[in-house]
Amino acid sequence: MPDPKPFAAVDAHAHWVRPRPFRIRQVDLAVRIDLDARRIEGEVVHHVELPAHRDPRAAIELDQQDLDIRSVEIDGEPVPFSRSPGRLSLAAPAAERFTLRVRFAAEQPAKGMHFVAADASAGRVAMCWTQGAMEDHHWWFPCFDDPNNLATYRFAITHRSDLAGIANGRRERTVDAGEGWSTTTWVQDKPHVLYLVNVAVGAFVAVEDASGPVPITHWLPRGYETQATAMFRSTAFAIRWLSGFIGVPFAWERYGHLVVHGFMWGGMENTTLTTITDRVLMDARVQEAEDVDCDSLVIHELVHQWFGDLLTMKGWADIWLNESFATYLEARGTAAWRAQAHGRDEADALALELWGNRREYLEEDGQRYRRALVTNRYADAYELFDRVAYEKGSLVLHHLCRLLGEERFRAGLRLYVERHAHDLVETADFRQALEDATGEPLDWFIDQWTGRAGHPTLKVRVRHDAGHGRLLVDVEQVGIAADHQAWRLPTVLAWRTEAGIERLTVDLRRAKETLVVACAQAPRWTALDPDGELPAEWDEDDEVETLLARAGDGELAAQGRARAVVALAGKHPSAR
């Protein structure tokens, strides 16, 4: 296989955390949204704090793109401002705290807020919805459009009275605004970053679910509300399961989904109100007939209410702190859901989820490019949302969980969340929490698995020395670049004898090494990493009889059996 292409161009510059010479503590957004005109107009009030020892030369800069900026005020007094591509700038006042009010309008924004016309033939109702990630909200209102700031929010949405106005948080009231318009106010009084803001107007119907530990409301396009129960059946379970697994209760006062037409992804974890594509609209009859569901998607987005919303990476380079965690706990939560709801074996269900993640990551690594899990060299932040951030990261976290053990891993996870709730994080914060909770130095692990591109490829050859009564396992880490050391791989060697399955803990650290184990008779099979805990590729060349014995051994974990089947297929290409 040829070496994967590099992820970033040689001249790609490094992206560092955006400077924040001020903090926005509260955002009050009052807008009138006209679906027919595809127009937004109103005002936003940013409650700003300046540091006591600020740079006196620093200006206040908000992001805006092609907006009609009508006026700018500080504490109610008009102030001069200037515009440059993508920015709205003004001089900082002397006060350390002040309100910054901007009146604006936007027509048919290219990003940020998306308008959908009603189309009965396509089953679509009229609506608009927002998508802030990565940094797109400034296309429809002036804001500090970067993850490096947390704020609370108040939304006053004026909309046609026959439509719904929806946003994050709790609905405070809806009042008559006259001439067939209404204003609905929502309050989000727990802080989060701006890209998680969710605002929608449309022919939506609310469906309440009283089965959860917090109030749950799903918003669906009018005419589809009967499908909510089947689509979101795993929601209440997932809130409880994740709260228990992470050790930190669900932090927000409510939760739900907003199903929209024309969404570009499967879902988006906006705080308290996840956006979901209408491509997964289904009822119980379709689920049963087609054997489909959106349970994994629902659980993935729910994980983000902790990892991504309660804790958010300070800069896009650390996106794995959002997506790898969501993908790993999606696998864990989905396996638990399958076990409870469908009576499946949880361990096998998890093995299947992780096997799929491994396959998807390796496909991208082999065919597209190779990059480190944490990198700040990219052309656009969208590029970071790939199989490395999602699937590879989930495999790394699974390896870490097995290395530390379930109890210690979860203790570290709990401390990480408790310590940084409603805050911005970077990879060093996760490592420090793990070390503080377990006493285990993990500098080598985090450096190896987040700072180094790719993964190990292990060539394993097994011999039995009958004369000396020993088993010899030759392990070679294939294709290590000259400027890299061998991977450090704590794992297990397992083999089957007449007495049963025997196991030996090993710590691979060299490019080539031979494991020597006392073993009087040739084992029926031998497997390195029998439980599938290493994010690795394998070159295993045992005899067909040995591989068949391993593949058919019901006491061996599913991944160890599956790898034997893959090796068998390599010996018989027609079986692939």
Short mmCIF file of C-alpha atoms in Angstrom, two decimals, residues 262-507:
data_model
loop_
_atom_site.label_atom_id
_atom_site.label_comp_id
_atom_site.label_asym_id
_atom_site.label_seq_id
_atom_site.Cartn_x
_atom_site.Cartn_y
_atom_site.Cartn_z
CA GLY A 262 -32.28 20.14 3.90
CA PHE A 263 -29.80 19.66 6.74
CA MET A 264 -26.24 19.05 5.55
CA TRP A 265 -25.29 16.45 8.19
CA GLY A 266 -27.00 13.84 10.31
CA GLY A 267 -27.23 15.98 13.41
CA MET A 268 -25.81 18.97 15.27
CA GLU A 269 -25.54 19.03 19.05
CA ASN A 270 -26.89 22.53 19.73
CA THR A 271 -27.23 22.88 23.48
CA THR A 272 -30.59 21.58 24.78
CA LEU A 273 -31.90 21.34 21.19
CA THR A 274 -30.12 19.04 18.76
CA THR A 275 -30.83 19.55 15.06
CA ILE A 276 -31.61 16.32 13.17
CA THR A 277 -31.97 15.74 9.44
CA ASP A 278 -35.38 14.79 8.09
CA ARG A 279 -33.68 11.92 6.24
CA VAL A 280 -34.20 9.82 9.35
CA LEU A 281 -37.93 10.49 9.64
CA MET A 282 -39.55 7.12 10.32
CA ASP A 283 -42.32 5.47 12.28
CA ALA A 284 -42.40 2.13 14.08
CA ARG A 285 -43.74 0.33 11.02
CA VAL A 286 -40.79 1.45 8.89
CA GLN A 287 -38.35 0.55 11.66
CA GLU A 288 -39.69 -2.98 11.83
CA ALA A 289 -40.06 -3.53 8.09
CA GLU A 290 -36.71 -2.02 7.08
CA ASP A 291 -34.72 -2.86 10.23
CA VAL A 292 -33.46 0.73 10.47
CA ASP A 293 -33.24 3.26 13.27
CA CYS A 294 -31.46 6.45 14.23
CA ASP A 295 -30.56 5.33 17.75
CA SER A 296 -26.79 5.71 17.24
CA LEU A 297 -27.25 9.23 15.86
CA VAL A 298 -29.48 10.19 18.78
CA ILE A 299 -26.96 8.84 21.29
CA HIS A 300 -23.97 10.47 19.52
CA GLU A 301 -25.55 13.92 19.67
CA LEU A 302 -26.57 13.40 23.28
CA VAL A 303 -22.96 12.64 24.25
CA HIS A 304 -22.09 16.08 22.93
CA GLN A 305 -24.29 17.67 25.60
CA TRP A 306 -21.35 16.80 27.85
CA PHE A 307 -18.39 16.68 25.44
CA GLY A 308 -18.75 19.68 23.16
CA ASP A 309 -21.45 21.65 24.99
CA LEU A 310 -20.70 21.42 28.71
CA LEU A 311 -16.98 21.30 27.85
CA THR A 312 -15.88 22.81 24.54
CA MET A 313 -12.48 22.73 22.92
CA LYS A 314 -10.79 26.13 22.99
CA GLY A 315 -9.73 25.86 19.35
CA TRP A 316 -10.60 23.57 16.43
CA ALA A 317 -7.23 21.79 16.62
CA ASP A 318 -8.58 19.92 19.67
CA ILE A 319 -11.83 18.86 18.00
CA TRP A 320 -11.17 15.27 19.10
CA LEU A 321 -12.24 16.37 22.60
CA ASN A 322 -15.72 16.75 21.06
CA GLU A 323 -15.96 14.18 18.30
CA SER A 324 -13.77 11.29 19.48
CA PHE A 325 -15.53 11.31 22.84
CA ALA A 326 -18.95 11.43 21.18
CA THR A 327 -18.05 8.57 18.83
CA TYR A 328 -16.63 6.36 21.58
CA LEU A 329 -19.50 6.91 24.00
CA GLU A 330 -21.92 6.52 21.09
CA ALA A 331 -20.48 3.03 20.64
CA ARG A 332 -20.67 2.30 24.37
CA GLY A 333 -24.18 3.75 24.73
CA THR A 334 -25.52 2.09 21.59
CA ALA A 335 -24.23 -1.28 22.77
CA ALA A 336 -25.94 -0.75 26.13
CA TRP A 337 -29.16 0.32 24.38
CA ARG A 338 -29.11 -2.71 22.09
CA ALA A 339 -28.63 -4.95 25.12
CA GLN A 340 -31.54 -3.44 27.04
CA ALA A 341 -33.99 -2.83 24.22
CA HIS A 342 -33.25 -5.81 21.99
CA GLY A 343 -31.64 -8.39 24.26
CA ARG A 344 -28.31 -8.42 22.45
CA ASP A 345 -25.00 -9.25 24.06
CA GLU A 346 -23.50 -5.90 25.06
CA ALA A 347 -19.86 -6.92 24.60
CA ASP A 348 -20.51 -8.25 21.10
CA ALA A 349 -22.56 -5.17 20.22
CA LEU A 350 -19.70 -2.93 21.32
CA ALA A 351 -17.18 -5.03 19.39
CA LEU A 352 -19.28 -4.60 16.25
CA GLU A 353 -19.49 -0.83 16.71
CA LEU A 354 -15.72 -0.52 17.19
CA TRP A 355 -14.99 -2.89 14.30
CA GLY A 356 -16.96 -0.59 12.03
CA ASN A 357 -15.11 2.45 13.37
CA ARG A 358 -11.79 0.74 12.72
CA ARG A 359 -12.76 -0.14 9.15
CA GLU A 360 -13.88 3.39 8.33
CA TYR A 361 -10.77 5.00 9.79
CA LEU A 362 -8.40 2.61 7.98
CA GLU A 363 -10.18 3.24 4.69
CA GLU A 364 -9.60 6.98 4.99
CA ASP A 365 -6.03 6.51 6.20
CA GLY A 366 -5.19 4.23 3.30
CA GLN A 367 -6.94 6.08 0.51
CA ARG A 368 -6.96 9.77 1.40
CA TYR A 369 -4.41 11.11 3.88
CA ARG A 370 -2.83 10.60 7.28
CA ARG A 371 -2.83 13.16 10.09
CA ALA A 372 -2.34 13.43 13.82
CA LEU A 373 -5.38 13.42 16.03
CA VAL A 374 -4.47 16.92 17.23
CA THR A 375 -3.15 19.31 14.60
CA ASN A 376 -3.46 23.04 14.00
CA ARG A 377 -2.22 22.87 10.40
CA TYR A 378 -5.20 22.90 8.04
CA ALA A 379 -6.74 25.07 5.35
CA ASP A 380 -10.26 25.12 6.82
CA ALA A 381 -11.61 23.82 10.12
CA TYR A 382 -14.20 21.76 8.23
CA GLU A 383 -11.35 19.47 7.14
CA LEU A 384 -10.83 18.32 10.73
CA PHE A 385 -14.24 16.63 10.88
CA ASP A 386 -12.99 13.37 9.45
CA ARG A 387 -12.47 9.70 10.29
CA VAL A 388 -9.46 10.62 12.41
CA ALA A 389 -11.44 12.92 14.70
CA TYR A 390 -14.37 10.52 14.90
CA GLU A 391 -13.45 6.88 14.38
CA LYS A 392 -9.72 6.81 15.12
CA GLY A 393 -10.24 8.88 18.24
CA SER A 394 -12.88 6.45 19.46
CA LEU A 395 -10.38 3.59 19.09
CA VAL A 396 -7.75 5.57 21.01
CA LEU A 397 -10.19 6.19 23.86
CA HIS A 398 -11.18 2.52 23.93
CA HIS A 399 -7.51 1.55 24.15
CA LEU A 400 -7.06 4.06 26.98
CA CYS A 401 -10.10 2.70 28.81
CA ARG A 402 -8.78 -0.86 28.61
CA LEU A 403 -5.28 0.25 29.58
CA LEU A 404 -6.45 2.04 32.72
CA GLY A 405 -9.35 -0.27 33.44
CA GLU A 406 -13.01 0.70 33.43
CA GLU A 407 -13.15 2.08 36.96
CA ARG A 408 -10.07 4.29 36.67
CA PHE A 409 -10.96 5.51 33.18
CA ARG A 410 -14.40 6.57 34.32
CA ALA A 411 -12.96 8.24 37.42
CA GLY A 412 -10.69 10.31 35.19
CA LEU A 413 -13.57 11.12 32.86
CA ARG A 414 -15.72 12.26 35.78
CA LEU A 415 -12.98 14.49 37.19
CA TYR A 416 -12.35 16.01 33.75
CA VAL A 417 -16.03 16.93 33.35
CA GLU A 418 -16.52 18.15 36.92
CA ARG A 419 -13.36 20.26 36.84
CA HIS A 420 -14.11 21.95 33.51
CA ALA A 421 -17.91 22.13 33.35
CA HIS A 422 -19.09 25.22 31.45
CA ASP A 423 -15.53 25.97 30.43
CA LEU A 424 -13.10 25.74 27.53
CA VAL A 425 -10.63 22.85 27.38
CA GLU A 426 -7.61 21.56 25.54
CA THR A 427 -5.97 18.15 25.41
CA ALA A 428 -3.67 18.91 28.34
CA ASP A 429 -6.73 19.35 30.58
CA PHE A 430 -7.94 15.84 29.80
CA ARG A 431 -4.55 14.32 30.44
CA GLN A 432 -4.16 16.19 33.74
CA ALA A 433 -7.55 15.02 34.99
CA LEU A 434 -6.72 11.40 34.14
CA GLU A 435 -3.39 11.62 35.92
CA ASP A 436 -4.89 13.32 38.97
CA ALA A 437 -7.65 10.74 39.23
CA THR A 438 -5.49 7.65 38.70
CA GLY A 439 -1.91 8.59 39.56
CA GLU A 440 -0.93 7.12 36.20
CA PRO A 441 1.54 9.16 34.08
CA LEU A 442 0.03 9.39 30.61
CA ASP A 443 2.38 11.82 28.88
CA TRP A 444 3.64 9.05 26.60
CA PHE A 445 0.13 7.88 25.72
CA ILE A 446 -1.30 11.30 24.88
CA ASP A 447 1.82 12.31 22.95
CA GLN A 448 1.85 9.08 20.96
CA TRP A 449 -1.83 8.85 20.12
CA THR A 450 -2.74 12.52 19.65
CA GLY A 451 0.52 13.95 18.33
CA ARG A 452 1.60 11.18 15.98
CA ALA A 453 -0.10 10.45 12.67
CA GLY A 454 -1.18 6.98 11.67
CA HIS A 455 -1.14 3.76 13.67
CA PRO A 456 1.02 0.64 14.08
CA THR A 457 0.92 -2.23 11.59
CA LEU A 458 1.85 -5.45 13.37
CA LYS A 459 3.30 -8.43 11.55
CA VAL A 460 2.90 -11.43 13.84
CA ARG A 461 4.43 -14.85 13.28
CA VAL A 462 4.00 -17.72 15.76
CA ARG A 463 6.27 -20.75 16.26
CA HIS A 464 6.22 -23.57 18.76
CA ASP A 465 9.53 -24.96 19.97
CA ALA A 466 8.59 -28.50 21.06
CA GLY A 467 12.12 -29.35 22.17
CA HIS A 468 12.25 -26.55 24.72
CA GLY A 469 8.50 -26.49 25.43
CA ARG A 470 7.99 -22.88 24.55
CA LEU A 471 5.95 -20.62 22.32
CA LEU A 472 7.76 -17.94 20.31
CA VAL A 473 5.83 -14.99 18.92
CA ASP A 474 7.74 -12.69 16.58
CA VAL A 475 6.23 -9.18 16.43
CA GLU A 476 7.39 -6.58 13.94
CA GLN A 477 6.08 -3.04 13.71
CA VAL A 478 6.08 -2.64 9.94
CA GLY A 479 6.78 0.57 8.07
CA ILE A 480 7.99 2.82 10.88
CA ALA A 481 9.49 5.98 9.43
CA ALA A 482 13.15 6.65 10.16
CA ASP A 483 12.26 9.70 12.25
CA HIS A 484 9.89 7.79 14.53
CA GLN A 485 10.41 5.39 17.39
CA ALA A 486 8.47 2.17 17.70
CA TRP A 487 4.96 2.48 19.09
CA ARG A 488 4.51 1.61 22.75
CA LEU A 489 1.73 -0.98 22.88
CA PRO A 490 0.64 -2.46 26.21
CA THR A 491 -1.48 -5.48 25.32
CA VAL A 492 -2.15 -9.15 25.97
CA LEU A 493 -0.94 -12.37 24.38
CA ALA A 494 -3.49 -15.21 24.51
CA TRP A 495 -3.30 -18.84 23.45
CA ARG A 496 -5.55 -21.90 23.73
CA THR A 497 -4.30 -25.12 25.31
CA GLU A 498 -6.12 -28.17 26.63
CA ALA A 499 -6.35 -26.38 29.98
CA GLY A 500 -8.17 -23.41 28.48
CA ILE A 501 -7.29 -19.92 27.29
CA GLU A 502 -4.12 -18.57 28.88
CA ARG A 503 -3.19 -14.89 28.87
CA LEU A 504 0.00 -12.91 29.42
CA THR A 505 0.26 -9.11 29.73
CA VAL A 506 3.00 -7.68 27.51
CA ASP A 507 4.31 -4.19 26.74
#
